Amino acid sequence: MSSQRVLETWVGLFMLAAIAALVVLAFKVSGLTGFFRGDTYEVTAYFDNIGGLKLRAPVKVGGVVIGEVDQISLDPNTFRAIVKLRVESKFNDIPTDSSASILTSGLLGDNYIELTPMYGQSYLKEGSTIEYTHPAIILEKLIGQFLFKVGGTQNANQPKVAATKVSDH
């Protein structure tokens, strides 16, 4: 009877370990990495327009994910978006004169932030602000501008007819 109880205990412990492993795997795959966050530092960037940028959107350098968007808020004085980025501490050699752009994965994919390192000798650290930012490109605005320009250029390229007075002779 006691060997049956030992076997049931081991099976129960194995099942608990399997369930815990599946929960960890689910969090890792879904991108909910808040529980497993390593050493990071926070950097702030101000944008005129963030488009569809969301919390936990990736922050990339050269296509490699180095962090994520941690917080998005609005500056009540300038009405610019304040985006707080969490960058992994192992990427501590990003120059302070780097620029941040909001880009889209594919044609209609999710937005992410791309950092473009420049050539400064000082590096981003906890509390740094990225000075050079490029807002999100909004597809609807581009289409609207294109249609407006196409409509405006057709009228501009048509020959102008001067009005002439016909005399009654």
CSV table of N, CA and C in Angstrom, one decimal:
chain,number,residue,atom,x,y,z
A,1,MET,N,0.8,-1.2,0.0
A,1,MET,CA,0.0,0.0,0.0
A,1,MET,C,0.9,1.3,0.0
A,2,SER,N,2.0,1.2,0.7
A,2,SER,CA,2.8,2.4,0.8
A,2,SER,C,3.5,2.7,-0.5
A,3,SER,N,3.9,1.6,-1.3
A,3,SER,CA,4.5,1.8,-2.6
A,3,SER,C,3.5,2.4,-3.6
A,4,GLN,N,2.2,2.1,-3.4
A,4,GLN,CA,1.2,2.8,-4.3
A,4,GLN,C,1.1,4.3,-4.0
A,5,ARG,N,1.2,4.6,-2.7
A,5,ARG,CA,1.2,6.0,-2.3
A,5,ARG,C,2.4,6.8,-2.8
A,6,VAL,N,3.6,6.2,-2.7
A,6,VAL,CA,4.8,6.8,-3.2
A,6,VAL,C,4.7,7.0,-4.7
A,7,LEU,N,4.2,6.1,-5.4
A,7,LEU,CA,4.0,6.2,-6.9
A,7,LEU,C,3.0,7.3,-7.2
A,8,GLU,N,1.9,7.4,-6.5
A,8,GLU,CA,1.0,8.5,-6.7
A,8,GLU,C,1.6,9.8,-6.4
A,9,THR,N,2.4,9.9,-5.4
A,9,THR,CA,3.1,11.2,-5.1
A,9,THR,C,4.0,11.6,-6.2
A,10,TRP,N,4.8,10.7,-6.7
A,10,TRP,CA,5.7,11.0,-7.8
A,10,TRP,C,5.0,11.4,-9.0
A,11,VAL,N,3.9,10.7,-9.4
A,11,VAL,CA,3.1,11.1,-10.5
A,11,VAL,C,2.5,12.5,-10.3
A,12,GLY,N,2.0,12.8,-9.1
A,12,GLY,CA,1.5,14.1,-8.8
A,12,GLY,C,2.5,15.2,-9.0
A,13,LEU,N,3.7,15.0,-8.4
A,13,LEU,CA,4.8,16.0,-8.6
A,13,LEU,C,5.2,16.2,-10.0
A,14,PHE,N,5.2,15.1,-10.8
A,14,PHE,CA,5.6,15.2,-12.2
A,14,PHE,C,4.5,16.0,-12.9
A,15,MET,N,3.2,15.8,-12.6
A,15,MET,CA,2.1,16.6,-13.2
A,15,MET,C,2.3,18.1,-12.9
A,16,LEU,N,2.5,18.4,-11.6
A,16,LEU,CA,2.7,19.8,-11.2
A,16,LEU,C,3.9,20.4,-12.0
A,17,ALA,N,5.0,19.7,-12.1
A,17,ALA,CA,6.1,20.2,-12.8
A,17,ALA,C,5.8,20.4,-14.3
A,18,ALA,N,5.0,19.5,-14.9
A,18,ALA,CA,4.6,19.7,-16.3
A,18,ALA,C,3.7,20.9,-16.5
A,19,ILE,N,2.8,21.1,-15.6
A,19,ILE,CA,1.9,22.2,-15.7
A,19,ILE,C,2.6,23.5,-15.5
A,20,ALA,N,3.6,23.6,-14.6
A,20,ALA,CA,4.4,24.8,-14.4
A,20,ALA,C,5.2,25.1,-15.6
A,21,ALA,N,5.8,24.0,-16.2
A,21,ALA,CA,6.6,24.2,-17.4
A,21,ALA,C,5.7,24.8,-18.6
A,22,LEU,N,4.5,24.3,-18.7
A,22,LEU,CA,3.5,24.8,-19.7
A,22,LEU,C,3.1,26.2,-19.5
A,23,VAL,N,2.9,26.6,-18.2
A,23,VAL,CA,2.6,28.0,-17.9
A,23,VAL,C,3.8,28.9,-18.3
A,24,VAL,N,5.0,28.5,-17.9
A,24,VAL,CA,6.2,29.3,-18.3
A,24,VAL,C,6.3,29.4,-19.8
A,25,LEU,N,6.1,28.3,-20.5
A,25,LEU,CA,6.2,28.3,-22.0
A,25,LEU,C,5.1,29.2,-22.6
A,26,ALA,N,3.9,29.2,-22.0
A,26,ALA,CA,2.8,30.0,-22.5
A,26,ALA,C,3.2,31.5,-22.4
A,27,PHE,N,3.7,31.9,-21.2
A,27,PHE,CA,4.1,33.3,-21.0
A,27,PHE,C,5.2,33.7,-22.0
A,28,LYS,N,6.2,32.8,-22.2
A,28,LYS,CA,7.3,33.2,-23.1
A,28,LYS,C,6.8,33.3,-24.5
A,29,VAL,N,6.0,32.4,-25.0
A,29,VAL,CA,5.5,32.5,-26.3
A,29,VAL,C,4.6,33.6,-26.6
A,30,SER,N,3.7,34.0,-25.6
A,30,SER,CA,2.8,35.0,-25.8
A,30,SER,C,3.4,36.4,-25.7
A,31,GLY,N,4.6,36.5,-25.3
A,31,GLY,CA,5.3,37.8,-25.1
A,31,GLY,C,5.0,38.5,-23.8
A,32,LEU,N,4.3,37.9,-22.9
A,32,LEU,CA,4.1,38.4,-21.6
A,32,LEU,C,5.3,38.1,-20.7
A,33,THR,N,6.4,38.9,-20.9
A,33,THR,CA,7.6,38.6,-20.3
A,33,THR,C,7.9,39.4,-19.0
A,34,GLY,N,6.8,40.0,-18.5
A,34,GLY,CA,7.0,40.9,-17.3
A,34,GLY,C,7.5,40.1,-16.1
A,35,PHE,N,7.1,38.8,-16.0
A,35,PHE,CA,7.6,38.0,-14.9
A,35,PHE,C,9.0,37.6,-15.0
A,36,PHE,N,9.5,37.6,-16.2
A,36,PHE,CA,10.9,37.1,-16.5
A,36,PHE,C,11.8,38.1,-17.0
A,37,ARG,N,11.5,39.4,-16.6
A,37,ARG,CA,12.3,40.5,-17.1
A,37,ARG,C,13.7,40.5,-16.4
A,38,GLY,N,14.8,40.6,-17.2
A,38,GLY,CA,16.1,40.6,-16.7
A,38,GLY,C,16.5,42.0,-16.3
A,39,ASP,N,17.7,42.3,-16.2
A,39,ASP,CA,18.2,43.7,-16.0
A,39,ASP,C,17.9,44.6,-17.2
A,40,THR,N,17.2,45.7,-16.9
A,40,THR,CA,16.9,46.6,-18.0
A,40,THR,C,17.2,48.0,-17.5
A,41,TYR,N,17.1,49.0,-18.4
A,41,TYR,CA,17.2,50.4,-18.1
A,41,TYR,C,16.1,51.1,-18.9
A,42,GLU,N,15.6,52.2,-18.3
A,42,GLU,CA,14.5,52.9,-19.0
A,42,GLU,C,15.0,54.1,-19.8
A,43,VAL,N,14.5,54.3,-21.0
A,43,VAL,CA,14.8,55.4,-21.8
A,43,VAL,C,13.5,56.0,-22.3
A,44,THR,N,13.5,57.3,-22.4
A,44,THR,CA,12.2,58.0,-22.8
A,44,THR,C,12.4,58.6,-24.2
A,45,ALA,N,11.3,58.6,-25.0
A,45,ALA,CA,11.3,59.2,-26.3
A,45,ALA,C,10.0,60.0,-26.5
A,46,TYR,N,10.0,61.1,-27.1
A,46,TYR,CA,8.8,61.9,-27.4
A,46,TYR,C,8.5,61.8,-28.9
A,47,PHE,N,7.2,61.5,-29.2
A,47,PHE,CA,6.8,61.4,-30.6
A,47,PHE,C,5.6,62.3,-30.9
A,48,ASP,N,5.6,62.8,-32.1
A,48,ASP,CA,4.4,63.6,-32.5
A,48,ASP,C,3.2,62.7,-32.8
A,49,ASN,N,3.4,61.5,-33.3
A,49,ASN,CA,2.4,60.6,-33.6
A,49,ASN,C,2.9,59.2,-33.4
A,50,ILE,N,2.2,58.4,-32.6
A,50,ILE,CA,2.7,57.0,-32.4
A,50,ILE,C,1.9,56.0,-33.2
A,51,GLY,N,0.9,56.4,-33.9
A,51,GLY,CA,0.1,55.5,-34.8
A,51,GLY,C,-0.5,54.4,-33.9
A,52,GLY,N,-0.3,53.2,-34.2
A,52,GLY,CA,-0.9,52.0,-33.5
A,52,GLY,C,0.1,51.4,-32.5
A,53,LEU,N,1.1,52.1,-32.1
A,53,LEU,CA,2.1,51.5,-31.2
A,53,LEU,C,1.4,51.1,-29.9
A,54,LYS,N,1.7,49.9,-29.4
A,54,LYS,CA,1.1,49.3,-28.2
A,54,LYS,C,2.2,49.0,-27.1
A,55,LEU,N,1.7,48.9,-25.9
A,55,LEU,CA,2.6,48.4,-24.8
A,55,LEU,C,3.2,47.1,-25.2
A,56,ARG,N,4.4,46.8,-24.8
A,56,ARG,CA,5.2,45.6,-25.0
A,56,ARG,C,5.5,45.4,-26.5
A,57,ALA,N,5.4,46.5,-27.3
A,57,ALA,CA,5.9,46.4,-28.7
A,57,ALA,C,7.4,46.3,-28.7
A,58,PRO,N,8.0,45.6,-29.6
A,58,PRO,CA,9.4,45.4,-29.5
A,58,PRO,C,10.2,46.7,-29.8
A,59,VAL,N,11.4,46.8,-29.2
A,59,VAL,CA,12.3,47.9,-29.6
A,59,VAL,C,13.5,47.1,-30.2
A,60,LYS,N,13.9,47.6,-31.4
A,60,LYS,CA,14.9,46.9,-32.2
A,60,LYS,C,16.0,47.8,-32.6
A,61,VAL,N,17.2,47.2,-32.8
A,61,VAL,CA,18.3,47.8,-33.4
A,61,VAL,C,18.8,46.9,-34.5
A,62,GLY,N,18.7,47.3,-35.8
A,62,GLY,CA,19.2,46.4,-36.9
A,62,GLY,C,18.3,45.2,-37.0
A,63,GLY,N,17.1,45.2,-36.6
A,63,GLY,CA,16.2,44.1,-36.6
A,63,GLY,C,16.2,43.1,-35.5
A,64,VAL,N,17.2,43.4,-34.5
A,64,VAL,CA,17.3,42.5,-33.4
A,64,VAL,C,16.6,43.2,-32.2
A,65,VAL,N,15.7,42.4,-31.5
A,65,VAL,CA,14.9,42.9,-30.4
A,65,VAL,C,15.8,43.1,-29.2
A,66,ILE,N,15.9,44.3,-28.7
A,66,ILE,CA,16.7,44.7,-27.6
A,66,ILE,C,15.9,45.1,-26.4
A,67,GLY,N,14.6,45.2,-26.5
A,67,GLY,CA,13.7,45.7,-25.4
A,67,GLY,C,12.3,45.8,-25.9
A,68,GLU,N,11.5,46.5,-25.1
A,68,GLU,CA,10.1,46.7,-25.4
A,68,GLU,C,9.6,48.0,-24.9
A,69,VAL,N,8.4,48.4,-25.4
A,69,VAL,CA,7.7,49.6,-24.9
A,69,VAL,C,7.1,49.3,-23.6
A,70,ASP,N,7.4,50.1,-22.6
A,70,ASP,CA,7.0,49.9,-21.2
A,70,ASP,C,5.8,50.7,-20.9
A,71,GLN,N,5.7,52.0,-21.4
A,71,GLN,CA,4.6,52.9,-21.0
A,71,GLN,C,4.4,53.9,-22.1
A,72,ILE,N,3.1,54.3,-22.3
A,72,ILE,CA,2.8,55.3,-23.3
A,72,ILE,C,1.9,56.3,-22.6
A,73,SER,N,2.2,57.6,-22.6
A,73,SER,CA,1.3,58.6,-22.0
A,73,SER,C,1.4,59.9,-22.9
A,74,LEU,N,0.6,60.9,-22.5
A,74,LEU,CA,0.6,62.1,-23.3
A,74,LEU,C,1.1,63.3,-22.4
A,75,ASP,N,2.0,64.1,-23.0
A,75,ASP,CA,2.5,65.3,-22.3
A,75,ASP,C,1.4,66.3,-22.4
A,76,PRO,N,0.8,66.8,-21.2
A,76,PRO,CA,-0.3,67.7,-21.3
A,76,PRO,C,0.1,69.1,-21.8
A,77,ASN,N,1.4,69.4,-21.8
A,77,ASN,CA,1.8,70.8,-22.3
A,77,ASN,C,2.0,70.8,-23.8
A,78,THR,N,2.7,69.8,-24.3
A,78,THR,CA,3.1,69.8,-25.7
A,78,THR,C,2.2,68.9,-26.6
A,79,PHE,N,1.4,68.1,-25.9
A,79,PHE,CA,0.5,67.2,-26.6
A,79,PHE,C,1.3,66.2,-27.5
A,80,ARG,N,2.5,65.8,-27.0
A,80,ARG,CA,3.3,64.8,-27.7
A,80,ARG,C,3.2,63.5,-26.9
A,81,ALA,N,3.3,62.4,-27.6
A,81,ALA,CA,3.3,61.1,-26.9
A,81,ALA,C,4.6,60.9,-26.2
A,82,ILE,N,4.6,60.5,-24.9
A,82,ILE,CA,5.8,60.1,-24.2
A,82,ILE,C,5.8,58.6,-24.1
A,83,VAL,N,6.9,58.0,-24.7
A,83,VAL,CA,7.0,56.6,-24.8
A,83,VAL,C,8.2,56.2,-23.9
A,84,LYS,N,8.0,55.3,-22.9
A,84,LYS,CA,9.1,54.8,-22.1
A,84,LYS,C,9.5,53.5,-22.6
A,85,LEU,N,10.8,53.3,-22.9
A,85,LEU,CA,11.3,52.0,-23.4
A,85,LEU,C,12.1,51.3,-22.4
A,86,ARG,N,12.0,50.0,-22.3
A,86,ARG,CA,12.8,49.2,-21.4
A,86,ARG,C,13.8,48.5,-22.3
A,87,VAL,N,15.1,48.8,-22.2
A,87,VAL,CA,16.2,48.2,-23.0
A,87,VAL,C,17.0,47.3,-22.1
A,88,GLU,N,17.3,46.1,-22.6
A,88,GLU,CA,18.1,45.1,-21.8
A,88,GLU,C,19.4,45.7,-21.5
A,89,SER,N,19.9,45.5,-20.3
A,89,SER,CA,21.2,46.1,-19.8
A,89,SER,C,22.4,45.7,-20.6
A,90,LYS,N,22.3,44.5,-21.3
A,90,LYS,CA,23.5,44.1,-22.0
A,90,LYS,C,23.7,44.9,-23.3
A,91,PHE,N,22.7,45.7,-23.7
A,91,PHE,CA,22.8,46.6,-24.8
A,91,PHE,C,23.1,48.0,-24.2
A,92,ASN,N,24.2,48.2,-23.6
A,92,ASN,CA,24.5,49.5,-22.9
A,92,ASN,C,25.4,50.4,-23.7
A,93,ASP,N,25.6,50.1,-24.9
A,93,ASP,CA,26.5,50.9,-25.7
A,93,ASP,C,25.8,51.6,-26.9
A,94,ILE,N,24.6,51.9,-26.7
A,94,ILE,CA,23.8,52.7,-27.7
A,94,ILE,C,24.1,54.2,-27.5
A,95,PRO,N,24.6,54.9,-28.5
A,95,PRO,CA,25.0,56.3,-28.4
A,95,PRO,C,23.8,57.1,-28.0
A,96,THR,N,24.0,58.2,-27.3
A,96,THR,CA,22.9,59.1,-26.9
A,96,THR,C,22.3,59.9,-28.1
A,97,ASP,N,23.1,60.0,-29.2
A,97,ASP,CA,22.6,60.8,-30.3
A,97,ASP,C,21.8,59.9,-31.3
A,98,SER,N,21.5,58.7,-30.9
A,98,SER,CA,20.7,57.8,-31.7
A,98,SER,C,19.3,58.3,-31.9
A,99,SER,N,18.7,57.8,-33.0
A,99,SER,CA,17.3,58.3,-33.3
A,99,SER,C,16.3,57.1,-33.2
A,100,ALA,N,15.1,57.4,-32.9
A,100,ALA,CA,14.0,56.4,-32.7
A,100,ALA,C,13.0,56.6,-33.7
A,101,SER,N,12.6,55.6,-34.4
A,101,SER,CA,11.5,55.7,-35.5
A,101,SER,C,10.5,54.6,-35.2
A,102,ILE,N,9.2,55.0,-35.4
A,102,ILE,CA,8.1,54.0,-35.3
A,102,ILE,C,7.9,53.4,-36.7
A,103,LEU,N,8.1,52.2,-36.8
A,103,LEU,CA,8.0,51.5,-38.1
A,103,LEU,C,6.9,50.4,-38.0
A,104,THR,N,6.5,49.9,-39.2
A,104,THR,CA,5.5,48.8,-39.2
A,104,THR,C,6.1,47.6,-39.8
A,105,SER,N,5.7,46.4,-39.2
A,105,SER,CA,6.2,45.1,-39.7
A,105,SER,C,5.3,44.8,-40.9
A,106,GLY,N,5.9,44.8,-42.1
A,106,GLY,CA,5.2,44.5,-43.3
A,106,GLY,C,4.3,45.7,-43.6
A,107,LEU,N,3.3,45.4,-44.5
A,107,LEU,CA,2.5,46.5,-45.0
A,107,LEU,C,1.4,46.9,-44.0
A,108,LEU,N,0.8,45.9,-43.3
A,108,LEU,CA,-0.2,46.3,-42.3
A,108,LEU,C,0.0,45.6,-41.0
A,109,GLY,N,1.3,45.4,-40.7
A,109,GLY,CA,1.6,44.7,-39.4
A,109,GLY,C,1.6,45.6,-38.2
A,110,ASP,N,2.1,45.0,-37.1
A,110,ASP,CA,2.2,45.8,-35.9
A,110,ASP,C,3.3,46.8,-35.9
A,111,ASN,N,3.2,47.8,-35.1
A,111,ASN,CA,4.2,48.8,-35.0
A,111,ASN,C,5.3,48.4,-34.0
A,112,TYR,N,6.5,48.9,-34.3
A,112,TYR,CA,7.6,48.7,-33.3
A,112,TYR,C,8.5,49.9,-33.4
A,113,ILE,N,9.4,50.0,-32.5
A,113,ILE,CA,10.4,51.1,-32.5
A,113,ILE,C,11.7,50.6,-32.9
A,114,GLU,N,12.3,51.3,-33.9
A,114,GLU,CA,13.6,51.0,-34.4
A,114,GLU,C,14.6,52.1,-33.9
A,115,LEU,N,15.6,51.7,-33.2
A,115,LEU,CA,16.7,52.7,-32.8
A,115,LEU,C,17.8,52.6,-33.8
A,116,THR,N,18.2,53.8,-34.3
A,116,THR,CA,19.3,53.9,-35.3
A,116,THR,C,20.5,54.5,-34.5
A,117,PRO,N,21.5,53.7,-34.2
A,117,PRO,CA,22.6,54.3,-33.5
A,117,PRO,C,23.4,55.2,-34.4
A,118,MET,N,23.9,56.3,-33.7
A,118,MET,CA,24.8,57.2,-34.4
A,118,MET,C,26.2,57.1,-33.9
A,119,TYR,N,26.9,58.2,-33.8
A,119,TYR,CA,28.4,58.1,-33.5
A,119,TYR,C,28.8,58.8,-32.3
A,120,GLY,N,27.9,59.1,-31.4
A,120,GLY,CA,28.3,59.8,-30.1
A,120,GLY,C,29.2,58.9,-29.2
A,121,GLN,N,29.9,59.6,-28.4
A,121,GLN,CA,30.8,58.9,-27.5
A,121,GLN,C,30.2,58.6,-26.1
A,122,SER,N,29.0,59.2,-25.8
A,122,SER,CA,28.3,58.9,-24.6
A,122,SER,C,27.2,57.9,-24.9
A,123,TYR,N,26.7,57.2,-23.9
A,123,TYR,CA,25.7,56.1,-24.2
A,123,TYR,C,24.5,56.3,-23.4
A,124,LEU,N,23.4,55.7,-23.9
A,124,LEU,CA,22.1,55.8,-23.2
A,124,LEU,C,22.2,55.0,-21.9
A,125,LYS,N,21.6,55.6,-20.8
A,125,LYS,CA,21.6,54.9,-19.5
A,125,LYS,C,20.2,55.2,-18.9
A,126,GLU,N,20.0,54.7,-17.7
A,126,GLU,CA,18.7,54.8,-17.0
A,126,GLU,C,18.3,56.3,-17.0
A,127,GLY,N,17.1,56.6,-17.5
A,127,GLY,CA,16.6,58.0,-17.4
A,127,GLY,C,17.0,58.8,-18.6
A,128,SER,N,17.7,58.3,-19.6
A,128,SER,CA,18.1,59.1,-20.8
A,128,SER,C,16.9,59.4,-21.6
A,129,THR,N,17.0,60.4,-22.4
A,129,THR,CA,16.0,60.8,-23.4
A,129,THR,C,16.5,60.8,-24.8
A,130,ILE,N,15.8,60.1,-25.7
A,130,ILE,CA,16.2,60.1,-27.1
A,130,ILE,C,15.7,61.4,-27.7
A,131,GLU,N,16.6,62.2,-28.2
A,131,GLU,CA,16.2,63.5,-28.8
A,131,GLU,C,15.6,63.5,-30.2
A,132,TYR,N,16.2,62.6,-31.0
A,132,TYR,CA,15.8,62.6,-32.4
A,132,TYR,C,14.8,61.4,-32.6
A,133,THR,N,13.5,61.8,-32.9
A,133,THR,CA,12.5,60.8,-33.2
A,133,THR,C,11.8,61.1,-34.5
A,134,HIS,N,11.3,60.0,-35.1
A,134,HIS,CA,10.5,60.1,-36.3
A,134,HIS,C,9.1,59.4,-36.0
A,135,PRO,N,8.0,60.1,-36.3
A,135,PRO,CA,6.7,59.6,-35.9
A,135,PRO,C,6.3,58.5,-36.8
A,136,ALA,N,5.2,57.8,-36.5
A,136,ALA,CA,4.7,56.7,-37.3
A,136,ALA,C,4.2,57.2,-38.6
A,137,ILE,N,4.3,56.4,-39.6
A,137,ILE,CA,3.7,56.8,-40.9
A,137,ILE,C,2.3,56.1,-41.0
A,138,ILE,N,1.3,57.0,-41.1
A,138,ILE,CA,-0.1,56.5,-41.1
A,138,ILE,C,-0.5,56.3,-42.6
A,139,LEU,N,-0.8,55.1,-42.9
A,139,LEU,CA,-1.2,54.7,-44.2
A,139,LEU,C,-2.3,55.5,-44.8
A,140,GLU,N,-3.3,55.8,-44.0
A,140,GLU,CA,-4.5,56.5,-44.4
A,140,GLU,C,-4.1,57.9,-44.8
A,141,LYS,N,-3.2,58.6,-44.1
A,141,LYS,CA,-2.7,59.9,-44.4
A,141,LYS,C,-2.0,59.9,-45.7
A,142,LEU,N,-1.1,58.9,-45.9
A,142,LEU,CA,-0.4,58.8,-47.2
A,142,LEU,C,-1.3,58.7,-48.4
A,143,ILE,N,-2.3,57.8,-48.2
A,143,ILE,CA,-3.3,57.7,-49.3
A,143,ILE,C,-4.0,59.0,-49.6
A,144,GLY,N,-4.5,59.6,-48.5
A,144,GLY,CA,-5.2,60.9,-48.7
A,144,GLY,C,-4.3,62.0,-49.3
A,145,GLN,N,-3.0,62.0,-48.9
A,145,GLN,CA,-2.1,63.0,-49.6
A,145,GLN,C,-1.9,62.7,-51.0
A,146,PHE,N,-1.8,61.4,-51.3
A,146,PHE,CA,-1.5,61.0,-52.7
A,146,PHE,C,-2.8,61.4,-53.6
A,147,LEU,N,-4.0,61.1,-53.1
A,147,LEU,CA,-5.2,61.4,-53.8
A,147,LEU,C,-5.3,62.9,-54.0
A,148,PHE,N,-5.0,63.6,-53.0
A,148,PHE,CA,-5.1,65.1,-53.1
A,148,PHE,C,-4.1,65.6,-54.1
A,149,LYS,N,-2.9,65.1,-54.1
A,149,LYS,CA,-1.9,65.6,-55.1
A,149,LYS,C,-2.2,65.2,-56.5
A,150,VAL,N,-2.7,63.9,-56.6
A,150,VAL,CA,-3.1,63.5,-58.0
A,150,VAL,C,-4.3,64.3,-58.5
A,151,GLY,N,-5.2,64.6,-57.6
A,151,GLY,CA,-6.4,65.4,-58.0
A,151,GLY,C,-5.9,66.8,-58.3
A,152,GLY,N,-5.0,67.4,-57.6
A,152,GLY,CA,-4.5,68.7,-57.8
A,152,GLY,C,-3.6,68.8,-59.0
A,153,THR,N,-2.8,67.8,-59.3
A,153,THR,CA,-1.9,67.9,-60.5
A,153,THR,C,-2.7,67.7,-61.8
A,154,GLN,N,-3.7,67.0,-61.8
A,154,GLN,CA,-4.5,66.9,-63.0
A,154,GLN,C,-5.0,68.2,-63.4
A,155,ASN,N,-5.6,69.0,-62.5
A,155,ASN,CA,-6.1,70.3,-62.8
A,155,ASN,C,-5.0,71.2,-63.2
A,156,ALA,N,-3.8,71.1,-62.5
A,156,ALA,CA,-2.7,72.0,-62.8
A,156,ALA,C,-2.1,71.8,-64.2
A,157,ASN,N,-2.1,70.5,-64.6
A,157,ASN,CA,-1.5,70.2,-65.9
A,157,ASN,C,-2.4,70.5,-67.1
A,158,GLN,N,-3.7,70.7,-66.9
A,158,GLN,CA,-4.6,71.0,-68.0
A,158,GLN,C,-4.3,72.4,-68.5
A,159,PRO,N,-4.3,72.6,-69.8
A,159,PRO,CA,-4.0,73.9,-70.4
A,159,PRO,C,-5.1,74.9,-69.9
A,160,LYS,N,-4.6,76.1,-69.6
A,160,LYS,CA,-5.5,77.1,-69.2
A,160,LYS,C,-6.0,77.8,-70.4
A,161,VAL,N,-7.3,78.1,-70.5
A,161,VAL,CA,-8.0,78.8,-71.6
A,161,VAL,C,-8.2,80.2,-71.2
A,162,ALA,N,-7.6,81.1,-71.9
A,162,ALA,CA,-7.8,82.5,-71.6
A,162,ALA,C,-9.1,82.9,-72.2
A,163,ALA,N,-9.8,83.7,-71.4
A,163,ALA,CA,-11.1,84.2,-71.8
A,163,ALA,C,-10.9,85.4,-72.8
A,164,THR,N,-11.5,85.3,-74.0
A,164,THR,CA,-11.4,86.4,-74.9
A,164,THR,C,-12.8,87.0,-75.2
A,165,LYS,N,-12.8,88.2,-75.5
A,165,LYS,CA,-14.0,88.9,-75.7
A,165,LYS,C,-14.3,88.9,-77.2
A,166,VAL,N,-15.4,88.4,-77.6
A,166,VAL,CA,-15.8,88.4,-79.0
A,166,VAL,C,-16.6,89.7,-79.3
A,167,SER,N,-16.0,90.4,-80.3
A,167,SER,CA,-16.7,91.7,-80.6
A,167,SER,C,-17.8,91.4,-81.5
A,168,ASP,N,-18.8,92.3,-81.5
A,168,ASP,CA,-20.0,92.2,-82.3
A,168,ASP,C,-19.8,93.1,-83.6
A,169,HIS,N,-19.1,92.8,-84.5
A,169,HIS,CA,-18.9,93.6,-85.7
A,169,HIS,C,-19.8,93.1,-86.8
